[in-house]
Coordinates of C-alpha atoms in Angstrom, one line a residue:
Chain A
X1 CA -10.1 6.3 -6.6
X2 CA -11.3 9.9 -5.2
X3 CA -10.2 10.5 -2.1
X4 CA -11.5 13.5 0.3
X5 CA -9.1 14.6 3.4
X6 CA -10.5 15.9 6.6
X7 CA -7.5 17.2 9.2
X8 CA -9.0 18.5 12.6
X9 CA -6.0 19.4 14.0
X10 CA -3.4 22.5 14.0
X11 CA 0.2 21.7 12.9
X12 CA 2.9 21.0 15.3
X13 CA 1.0 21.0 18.2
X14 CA -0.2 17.0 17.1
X15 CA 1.1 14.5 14.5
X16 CA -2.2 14.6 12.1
X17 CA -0.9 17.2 9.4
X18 CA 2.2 15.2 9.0
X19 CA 0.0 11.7 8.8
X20 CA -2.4 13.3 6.5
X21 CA 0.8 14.8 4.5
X22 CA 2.2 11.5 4.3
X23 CA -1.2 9.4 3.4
X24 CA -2.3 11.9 0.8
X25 CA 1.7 11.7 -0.9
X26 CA 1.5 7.8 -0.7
X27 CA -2.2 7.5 -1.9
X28 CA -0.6 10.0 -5.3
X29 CA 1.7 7.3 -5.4
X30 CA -0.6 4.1 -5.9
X31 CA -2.4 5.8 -8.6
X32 CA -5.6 8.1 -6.4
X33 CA -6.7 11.7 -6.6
X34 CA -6.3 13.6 -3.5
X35 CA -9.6 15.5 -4.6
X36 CA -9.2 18.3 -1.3
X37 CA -8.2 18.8 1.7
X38 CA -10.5 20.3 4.0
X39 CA -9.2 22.2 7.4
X40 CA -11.3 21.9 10.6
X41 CA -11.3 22.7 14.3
X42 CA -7.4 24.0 15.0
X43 CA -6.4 22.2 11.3
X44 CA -7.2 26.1 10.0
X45 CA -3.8 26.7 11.5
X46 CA -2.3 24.7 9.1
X47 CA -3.1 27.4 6.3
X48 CA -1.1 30.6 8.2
X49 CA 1.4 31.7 6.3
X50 CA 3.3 33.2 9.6
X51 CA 4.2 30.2 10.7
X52 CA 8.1 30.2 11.2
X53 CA 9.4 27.3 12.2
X54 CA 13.1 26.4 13.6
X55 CA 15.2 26.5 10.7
X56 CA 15.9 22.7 11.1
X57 CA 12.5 21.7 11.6
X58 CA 9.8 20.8 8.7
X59 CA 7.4 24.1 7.4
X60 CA 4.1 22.7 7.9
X61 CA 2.7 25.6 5.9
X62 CA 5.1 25.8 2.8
X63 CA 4.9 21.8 2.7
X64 CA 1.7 22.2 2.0
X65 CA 1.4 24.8 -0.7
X66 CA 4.0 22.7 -2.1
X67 CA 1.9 19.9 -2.2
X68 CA -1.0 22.0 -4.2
X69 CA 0.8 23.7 -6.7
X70 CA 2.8 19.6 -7.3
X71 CA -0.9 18.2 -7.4
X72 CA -3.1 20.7 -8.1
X73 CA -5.1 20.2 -5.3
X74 CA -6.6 23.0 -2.8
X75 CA -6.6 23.3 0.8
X76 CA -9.6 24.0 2.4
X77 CA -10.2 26.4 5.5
X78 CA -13.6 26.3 7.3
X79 CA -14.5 30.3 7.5
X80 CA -16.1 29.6 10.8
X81 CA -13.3 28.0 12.1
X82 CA -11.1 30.3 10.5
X83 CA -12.2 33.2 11.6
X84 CA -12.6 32.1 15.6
X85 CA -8.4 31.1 15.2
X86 CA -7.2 34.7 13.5
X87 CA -7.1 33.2 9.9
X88 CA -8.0 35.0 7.3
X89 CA -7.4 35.9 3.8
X90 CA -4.3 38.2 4.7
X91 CA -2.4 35.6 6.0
X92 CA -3.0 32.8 3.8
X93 CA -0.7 30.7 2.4
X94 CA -0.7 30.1 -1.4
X95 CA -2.9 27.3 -2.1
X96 CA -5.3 27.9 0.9
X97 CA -8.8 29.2 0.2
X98 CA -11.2 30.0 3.4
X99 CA -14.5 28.5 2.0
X100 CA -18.0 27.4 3.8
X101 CA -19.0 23.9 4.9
X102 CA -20.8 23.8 2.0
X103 CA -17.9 23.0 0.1
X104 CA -17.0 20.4 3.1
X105 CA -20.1 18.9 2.4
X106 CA -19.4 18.6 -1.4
X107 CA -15.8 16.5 -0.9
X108 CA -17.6 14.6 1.7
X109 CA -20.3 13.6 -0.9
X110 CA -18.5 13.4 -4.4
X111 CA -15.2 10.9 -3.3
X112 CA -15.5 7.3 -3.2
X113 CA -13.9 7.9 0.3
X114 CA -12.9 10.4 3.0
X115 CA -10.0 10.0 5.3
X116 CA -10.1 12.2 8.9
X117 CA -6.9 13.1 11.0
X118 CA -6.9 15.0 14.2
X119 CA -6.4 14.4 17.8
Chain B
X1 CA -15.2 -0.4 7.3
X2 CA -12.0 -0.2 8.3
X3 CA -11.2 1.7 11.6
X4 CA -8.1 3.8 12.5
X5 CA -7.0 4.4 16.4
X6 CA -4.2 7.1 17.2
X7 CA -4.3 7.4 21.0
X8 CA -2.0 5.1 23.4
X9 CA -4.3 2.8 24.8
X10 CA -2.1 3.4 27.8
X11 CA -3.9 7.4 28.3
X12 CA -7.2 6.9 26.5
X13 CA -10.0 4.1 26.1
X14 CA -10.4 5.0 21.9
X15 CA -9.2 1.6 21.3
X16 CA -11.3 -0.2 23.9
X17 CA -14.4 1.8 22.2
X18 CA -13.3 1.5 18.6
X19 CA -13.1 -2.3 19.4
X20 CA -17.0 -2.5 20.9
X21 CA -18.4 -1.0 17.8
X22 CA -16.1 -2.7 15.1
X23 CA -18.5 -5.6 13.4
X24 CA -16.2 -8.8 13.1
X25 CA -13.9 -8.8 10.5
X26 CA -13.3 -4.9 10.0
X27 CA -9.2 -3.9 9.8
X28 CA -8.4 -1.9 12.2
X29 CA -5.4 0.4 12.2
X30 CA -3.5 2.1 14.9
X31 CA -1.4 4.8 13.8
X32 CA 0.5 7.7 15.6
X33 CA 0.1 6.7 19.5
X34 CA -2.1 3.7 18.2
X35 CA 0.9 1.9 17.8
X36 CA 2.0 1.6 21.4
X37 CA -1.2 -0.8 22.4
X38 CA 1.0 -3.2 20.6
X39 CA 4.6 -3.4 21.9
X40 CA 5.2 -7.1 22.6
X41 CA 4.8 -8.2 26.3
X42 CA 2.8 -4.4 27.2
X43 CA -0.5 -5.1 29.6
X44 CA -2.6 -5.2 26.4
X45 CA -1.2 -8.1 25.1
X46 CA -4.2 -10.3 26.2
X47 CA -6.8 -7.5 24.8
X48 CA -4.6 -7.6 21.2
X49 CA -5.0 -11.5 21.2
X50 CA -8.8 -11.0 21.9
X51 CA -9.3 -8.5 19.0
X52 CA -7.4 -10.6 16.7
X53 CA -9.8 -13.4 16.9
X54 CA -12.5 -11.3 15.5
X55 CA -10.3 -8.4 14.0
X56 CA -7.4 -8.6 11.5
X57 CA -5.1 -5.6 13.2
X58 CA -2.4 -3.4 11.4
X59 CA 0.3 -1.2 13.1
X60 CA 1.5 1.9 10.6
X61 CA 5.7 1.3 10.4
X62 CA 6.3 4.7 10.1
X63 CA 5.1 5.2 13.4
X64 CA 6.3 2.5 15.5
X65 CA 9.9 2.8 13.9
X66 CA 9.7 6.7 15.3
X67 CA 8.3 5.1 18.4
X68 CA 10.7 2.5 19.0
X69 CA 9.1 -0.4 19.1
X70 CA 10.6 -3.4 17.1
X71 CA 9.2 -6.0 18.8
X72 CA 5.2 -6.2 18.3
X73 CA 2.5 -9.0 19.2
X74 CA 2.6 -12.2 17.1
X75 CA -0.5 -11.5 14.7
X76 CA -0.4 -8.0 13.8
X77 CA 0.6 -7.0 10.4
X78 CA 2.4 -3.4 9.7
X79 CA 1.8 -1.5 6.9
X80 CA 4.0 1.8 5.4
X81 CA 1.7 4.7 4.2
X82 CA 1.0 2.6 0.9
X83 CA -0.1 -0.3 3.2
X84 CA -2.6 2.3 4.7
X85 CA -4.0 3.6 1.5
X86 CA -4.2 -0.3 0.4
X87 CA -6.7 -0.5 3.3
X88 CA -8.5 2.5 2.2
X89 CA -8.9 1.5 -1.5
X90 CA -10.2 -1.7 0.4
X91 CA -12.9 0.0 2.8
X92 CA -14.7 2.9 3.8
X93 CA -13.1 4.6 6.6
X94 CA -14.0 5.4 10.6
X95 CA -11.2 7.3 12.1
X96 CA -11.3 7.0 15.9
X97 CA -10.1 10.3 17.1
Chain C
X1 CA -28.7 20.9 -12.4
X2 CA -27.6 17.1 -11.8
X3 CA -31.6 15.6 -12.8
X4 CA -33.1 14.1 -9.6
X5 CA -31.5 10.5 -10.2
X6 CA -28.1 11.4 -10.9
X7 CA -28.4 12.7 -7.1
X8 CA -27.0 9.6 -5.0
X9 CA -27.9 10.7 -1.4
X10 CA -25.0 9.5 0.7
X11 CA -25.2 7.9 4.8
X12 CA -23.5 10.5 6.3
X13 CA -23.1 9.5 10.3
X14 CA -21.2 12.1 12.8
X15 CA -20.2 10.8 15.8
X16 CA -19.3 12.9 19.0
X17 CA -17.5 11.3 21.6
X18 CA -16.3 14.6 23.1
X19 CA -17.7 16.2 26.6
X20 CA -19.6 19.9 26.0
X21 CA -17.3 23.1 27.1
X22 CA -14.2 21.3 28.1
X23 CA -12.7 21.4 24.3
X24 CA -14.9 22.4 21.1
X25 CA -15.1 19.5 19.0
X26 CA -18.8 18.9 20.2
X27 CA -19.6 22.7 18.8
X28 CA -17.9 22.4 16.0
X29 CA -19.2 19.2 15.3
X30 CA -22.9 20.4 16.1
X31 CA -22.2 23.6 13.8
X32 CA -21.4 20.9 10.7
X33 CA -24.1 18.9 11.4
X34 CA -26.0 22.3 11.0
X35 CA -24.7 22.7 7.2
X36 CA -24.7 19.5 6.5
X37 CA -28.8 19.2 7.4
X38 CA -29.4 21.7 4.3
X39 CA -27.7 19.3 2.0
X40 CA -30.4 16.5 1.5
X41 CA -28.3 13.9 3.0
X42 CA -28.9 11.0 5.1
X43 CA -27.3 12.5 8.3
X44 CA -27.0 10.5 11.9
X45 CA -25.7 11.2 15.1
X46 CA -24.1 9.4 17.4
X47 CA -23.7 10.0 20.5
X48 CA -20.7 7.5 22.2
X49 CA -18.3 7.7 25.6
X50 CA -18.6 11.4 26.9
X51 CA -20.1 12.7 24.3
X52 CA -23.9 11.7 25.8
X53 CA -22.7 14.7 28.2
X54 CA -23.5 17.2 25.3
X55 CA -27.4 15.7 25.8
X56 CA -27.4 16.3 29.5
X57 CA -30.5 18.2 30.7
X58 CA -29.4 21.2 33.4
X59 CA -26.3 22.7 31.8
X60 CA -26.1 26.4 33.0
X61 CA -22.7 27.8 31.4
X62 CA -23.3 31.4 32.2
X63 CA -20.9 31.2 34.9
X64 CA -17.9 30.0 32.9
X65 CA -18.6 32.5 30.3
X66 CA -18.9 30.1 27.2
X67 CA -22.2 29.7 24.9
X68 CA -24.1 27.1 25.9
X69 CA -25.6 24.7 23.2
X70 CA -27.4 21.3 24.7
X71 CA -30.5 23.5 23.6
X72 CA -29.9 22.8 19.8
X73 CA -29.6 19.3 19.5
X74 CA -33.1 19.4 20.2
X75 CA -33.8 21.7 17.3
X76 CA -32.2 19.4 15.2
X77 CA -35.4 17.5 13.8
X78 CA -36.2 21.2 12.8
X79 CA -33.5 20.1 10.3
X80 CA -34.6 16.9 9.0
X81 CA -31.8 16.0 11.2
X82 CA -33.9 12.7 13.6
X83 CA -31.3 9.6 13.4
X84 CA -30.3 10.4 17.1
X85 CA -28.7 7.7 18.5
X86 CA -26.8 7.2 22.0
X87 CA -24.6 4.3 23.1
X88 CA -26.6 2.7 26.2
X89 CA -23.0 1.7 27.8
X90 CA -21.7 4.8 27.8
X91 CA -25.3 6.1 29.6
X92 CA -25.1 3.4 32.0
X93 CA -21.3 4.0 33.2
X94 CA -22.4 7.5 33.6
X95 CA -25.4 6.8 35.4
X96 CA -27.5 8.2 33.2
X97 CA -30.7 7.4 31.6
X98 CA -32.5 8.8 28.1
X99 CA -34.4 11.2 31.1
X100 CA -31.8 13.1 31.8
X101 CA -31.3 13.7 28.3
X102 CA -32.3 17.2 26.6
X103 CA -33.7 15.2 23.6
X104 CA -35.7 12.1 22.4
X105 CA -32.6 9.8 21.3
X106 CA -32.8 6.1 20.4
X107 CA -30.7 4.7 23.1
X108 CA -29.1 1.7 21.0
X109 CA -25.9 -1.2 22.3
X110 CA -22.9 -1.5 20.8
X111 CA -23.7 -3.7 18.3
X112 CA -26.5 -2.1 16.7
X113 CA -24.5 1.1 16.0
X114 CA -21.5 -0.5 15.1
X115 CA -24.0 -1.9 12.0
X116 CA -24.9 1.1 11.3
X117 CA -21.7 2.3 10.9
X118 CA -21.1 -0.4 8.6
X119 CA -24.1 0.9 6.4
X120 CA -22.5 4.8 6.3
X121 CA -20.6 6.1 3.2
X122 CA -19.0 8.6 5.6
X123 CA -18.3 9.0 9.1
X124 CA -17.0 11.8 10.5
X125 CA -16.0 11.8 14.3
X126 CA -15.7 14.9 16.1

């Protein structure tokens, strides 16, 4: 099964990036394709690459360009909702690309389903 | 359609609206601070045995086990992260937020 | 070019159950619906719990200095965008009726929308 991802929420701040994180690894494990990832609302945050976390706390940021180079799959940053929240291609993480919701609307269509976190 | 909740029910009425508009017989799932609406012997224990006569309800383990809570109402089922994408392969998806 | 029948037009419903101004999910949401209109999609909108706020007729938000946008939901059918829909309980425990409202909605219970959820390939709540 194709499966979309829609995370509304910043990192941190609220526990969707780590449920998305953890859905998206389990639904890899039963056999899915985690087609994208697609960042909304404050979830742009999730794509800074300043993010600096305590040292013995998790890296939202690196997690997740860990998770697209392991699975090949791209995370998604509104422009719009990018660009209101100081995002931009400067400080984007490896695997991040800042695209339209035109592209939103495409995972939203093509996947047999699409899973939203946020607050 | 299965239906995920993510607030307390304690702070926020997502569960009391995700519970009018869920046709009888949709899964619903609480997750994150979902799961506290069913801590055995809470004030919503009445509402949780209402919902499970037209609702089958799932609590995400992950999420009570950080929260806590062993003891849950007799009737809900919990799930780990696989248990949740079970559900998914099984239904289209409305996440309350 | 996917020919005209490989095209599966999907039930897309967006639901807002946020107040106007206090946070931005209702924008936010109102800017995707905005895209998503020039798709070709079967698009809804649901208005449910504070979220019939956004509809409100009166909102003046000069004076706290944000953009106000009650005036585009009504230019939505501009956008093929007409499957307006609010929850009459959430209307009624606001002591509202569909005459306060900036646009023509189909004021629906419970019930009927949580069918037409049921009917949706995606739902996307804001």
């Amino acid at each position: 099964m194709n499966i979309g991802i829609l995370l509304k929420e910043g990192p941190y701040n609220h526990q969707a990036s780590d449920t998305a994180y953890n859905f998206a690894e389990a639904a890899i494990r039963r056999g899915h394709t985690i087609d994208a990832i697609f960042l909304y609302n404050d979830g742009v945050l999730n794509v800074s690459k300043l993010m600096d976390p305590p040292q013995d706390d998790r890296n939202i940021s690196t997690r997740w360009t860990a998770f697209s180079e392991k699975y090949g799959v791209k995370i998604y940053a509104c422009v719009v909702a990018s660009k209101r929240r100081s995002i931009n291609e400067d400080v984007l993480i490896e695997g991040g690309v800042i695209t339209g919701l035109g592209t939103f609307t495409d995972i939203a269509t093509r996947n047999d389903r699409l899973v939203t976190f946020g607050d | 359609m299965l239906h995920t909740v993510n607030k307390s029910p304690f702070g926020n009425d997502t569960l009391e609206t995700c519970i009018r508009f869920a046709v009888p017989g949709d899964p619903i799932l609480l997750i994150e601070d979902g799961v506290y609406a069913v801590q055995a012997g809470n004030r919503f224990a009445s509402m949780i045995e209402t919902i499970l006569k037209k609702n089958p309800l799932y609590a995400l383990q992950p999420d009570l086990s950080a929260r806590g809570i062993s003891v849950i109402s007799s009737g809900v089922t919990t799930v780990d992260y696989e248990g949740f994408v079970e559900l998914v392969e099984q239904h289209q998806v409305n996440s309350w937020l | 070019m996917d020919s005209v029948q490989d095209i599966k037009i999907k039930k897309i419903m967006h639901v807002l159950r946020h107040a106007p101004h206090g946070t931005i999910y209702t924008y936010e949401g109102l800017e995707m619906i905005l895209i998503m209109a020039t798709y070709d999609q079967d698009i809804s909108v649901v208005f449910i719990g504070d979220g019939v706020y956004s509809l409100k007729k009166g909102q003046e938000t000069s004076s706290i200095g944000i953009k106000g946008f009650a005036r585009t939901f009504s230019a939505l059918d501009g956008y093929d965008v007409e499957k307006l829909y609010v929850d009459q309980l959430s209307l009624e425990e606001r002591g509202l009726t569909k005459d306060d409202l900036v646009v023509d909605v189909e004021v629906l219970s419970s019930e009927n929308i949580g069918m037409l959820m049921k009917e949706q390939d995606v739902i996307i709540q804001h």
